[in-house]
Amino acid sequence: MAYVRPTETIDEKNFLASSHFISFPRQVDSTSYAVKTDDRGHKVIPAGTVFPTNDASAEGVTFDEVDVTYGAQPVGVIVEGYIFGKKLPVEPAAAAITALKKITFVDETQA
């Protein structure tokens, strides 16, 4: 028996400005401010989300999209590196940029 699903198009943006980055594992769940519900009804946190909040308490930027529909999940959080801030799903707030001391946000025109 064949299982057939419709074709899905995934739109991923490369927000890394350099191959140099350092990430650490963190845990996220469906209570995050950044949770979005996708077409299939799954709760996901997009890659490139300022973690844990987009303010002065920011620790880093999520590396991958993570599905938190069925509970908390681990996610890589970039704590050091070069990132295109304008390519993130939501641009980091000024307070978050200040808090992320080891992340350099690069303007797209410099690439």
Coordinates of C-alpha atoms in Angstrom, one line a residue:
M1 CA 0.0 0.0 0.0
A2 CA 1.4 3.4 -1.0
Y3 CA 1.1 6.4 1.2
V4 CA 0.8 9.7 -0.7
R5 CA 1.1 13.2 0.8
P6 CA 0.9 16.4 -1.1
T7 CA 4.2 18.0 -1.9
E8 CA 5.4 20.7 0.6
T9 CA 7.6 23.6 -0.2
I10 CA 9.9 24.7 2.6
D11 CA 11.2 28.2 2.6
E12 CA 14.4 28.4 4.6
K13 CA 16.5 31.5 4.8
N14 CA 20.2 31.3 5.6
F15 CA 20.7 33.9 8.4
L16 CA 24.3 32.9 9.1
A17 CA 26.8 35.4 7.9
S18 CA 29.8 33.1 8.6
S19 CA 30.5 29.5 9.1
H20 CA 31.9 30.5 12.5
F21 CA 29.4 30.1 15.3
I22 CA 29.0 28.5 18.7
S23 CA 25.8 27.0 19.9
F24 CA 24.6 25.3 23.1
P25 CA 21.6 23.1 23.7
R26 CA 18.6 24.7 25.4
Q27 CA 15.0 23.5 25.9
V28 CA 11.9 25.2 24.5
D29 CA 8.2 24.4 24.9
S30 CA 4.9 25.7 23.6
T31 CA 4.8 28.6 26.1
S32 CA 7.5 30.4 24.1
Y33 CA 6.6 33.9 22.8
A34 CA 7.7 32.8 19.3
V35 CA 5.4 29.7 18.8
K36 CA 3.7 29.7 15.4
T37 CA 1.1 27.1 14.2
D38 CA 1.9 25.7 10.8
D39 CA -0.4 24.4 8.0
R40 CA -0.6 21.0 9.7
G41 CA -1.6 22.4 13.1
H42 CA 1.8 21.8 14.6
K43 CA 3.3 24.3 17.1
V44 CA 6.8 25.3 15.9
I45 CA 9.4 27.8 16.9
P46 CA 11.2 29.1 13.7
A47 CA 14.9 28.9 13.2
G48 CA 16.4 32.3 13.8
T49 CA 14.2 33.2 16.8
V50 CA 15.8 35.3 19.5
F51 CA 15.9 33.0 22.6
P52 CA 14.3 33.0 25.2
T53 CA 12.7 36.4 24.6
N54 CA 13.4 39.3 22.2
D55 CA 14.5 41.8 24.9
A56 CA 17.3 42.4 27.4
S57 CA 17.2 38.8 28.7
A58 CA 18.1 37.4 25.3
E59 CA 20.7 34.6 25.4
G60 CA 21.1 33.7 21.7
V61 CA 19.4 32.8 18.4
T62 CA 17.8 29.4 17.7
F63 CA 19.7 27.4 15.0
D64 CA 16.9 25.1 13.8
E65 CA 13.1 25.1 13.6
V66 CA 11.7 23.0 16.4
D67 CA 8.3 21.3 16.8
V68 CA 6.9 21.7 20.3
T69 CA 3.4 20.3 19.6
Y70 CA 3.9 17.3 21.9
G71 CA 6.0 18.9 24.6
A72 CA 9.4 20.5 25.3
Q73 CA 12.2 19.8 22.9
P74 CA 15.9 20.6 22.7
V75 CA 17.1 23.3 20.3
G76 CA 20.6 24.6 19.5
V77 CA 21.0 28.3 20.5
I78 CA 23.7 30.3 18.8
V79 CA 25.5 32.3 21.5
E80 CA 28.5 33.5 19.4
G81 CA 28.9 34.2 15.7
Y82 CA 27.9 36.4 12.8
I83 CA 24.2 36.7 11.8
F84 CA 22.2 38.6 9.3
G85 CA 19.7 40.3 11.6
K86 CA 17.4 41.3 8.7
K87 CA 17.0 37.7 7.6
L88 CA 15.7 36.5 11.0
P89 CA 11.9 35.8 11.2
V90 CA 11.6 38.9 13.5
E91 CA 14.4 41.4 13.7
P92 CA 16.1 41.5 17.1
A93 CA 15.0 44.4 19.4
A94 CA 17.7 46.9 20.4
A95 CA 17.8 45.6 23.9
A96 CA 18.3 42.0 22.6
I97 CA 21.2 43.2 20.4
T98 CA 22.8 44.8 23.4
A99 CA 22.3 41.6 25.5
L100 CA 23.9 39.4 22.8
K101 CA 27.4 40.6 23.3
K102 CA 29.1 37.8 21.4
I103 CA 26.8 37.8 18.4
T104 CA 27.6 40.3 15.6
F105 CA 24.6 41.3 13.6
V106 CA 25.8 42.0 10.0
D107 CA 23.8 44.2 7.6
E108 CA 22.9 42.5 4.4
T109 CA 24.6 45.2 2.3
Q110 CA 27.9 44.1 3.7
A111 CA 27.7 40.6 2.4

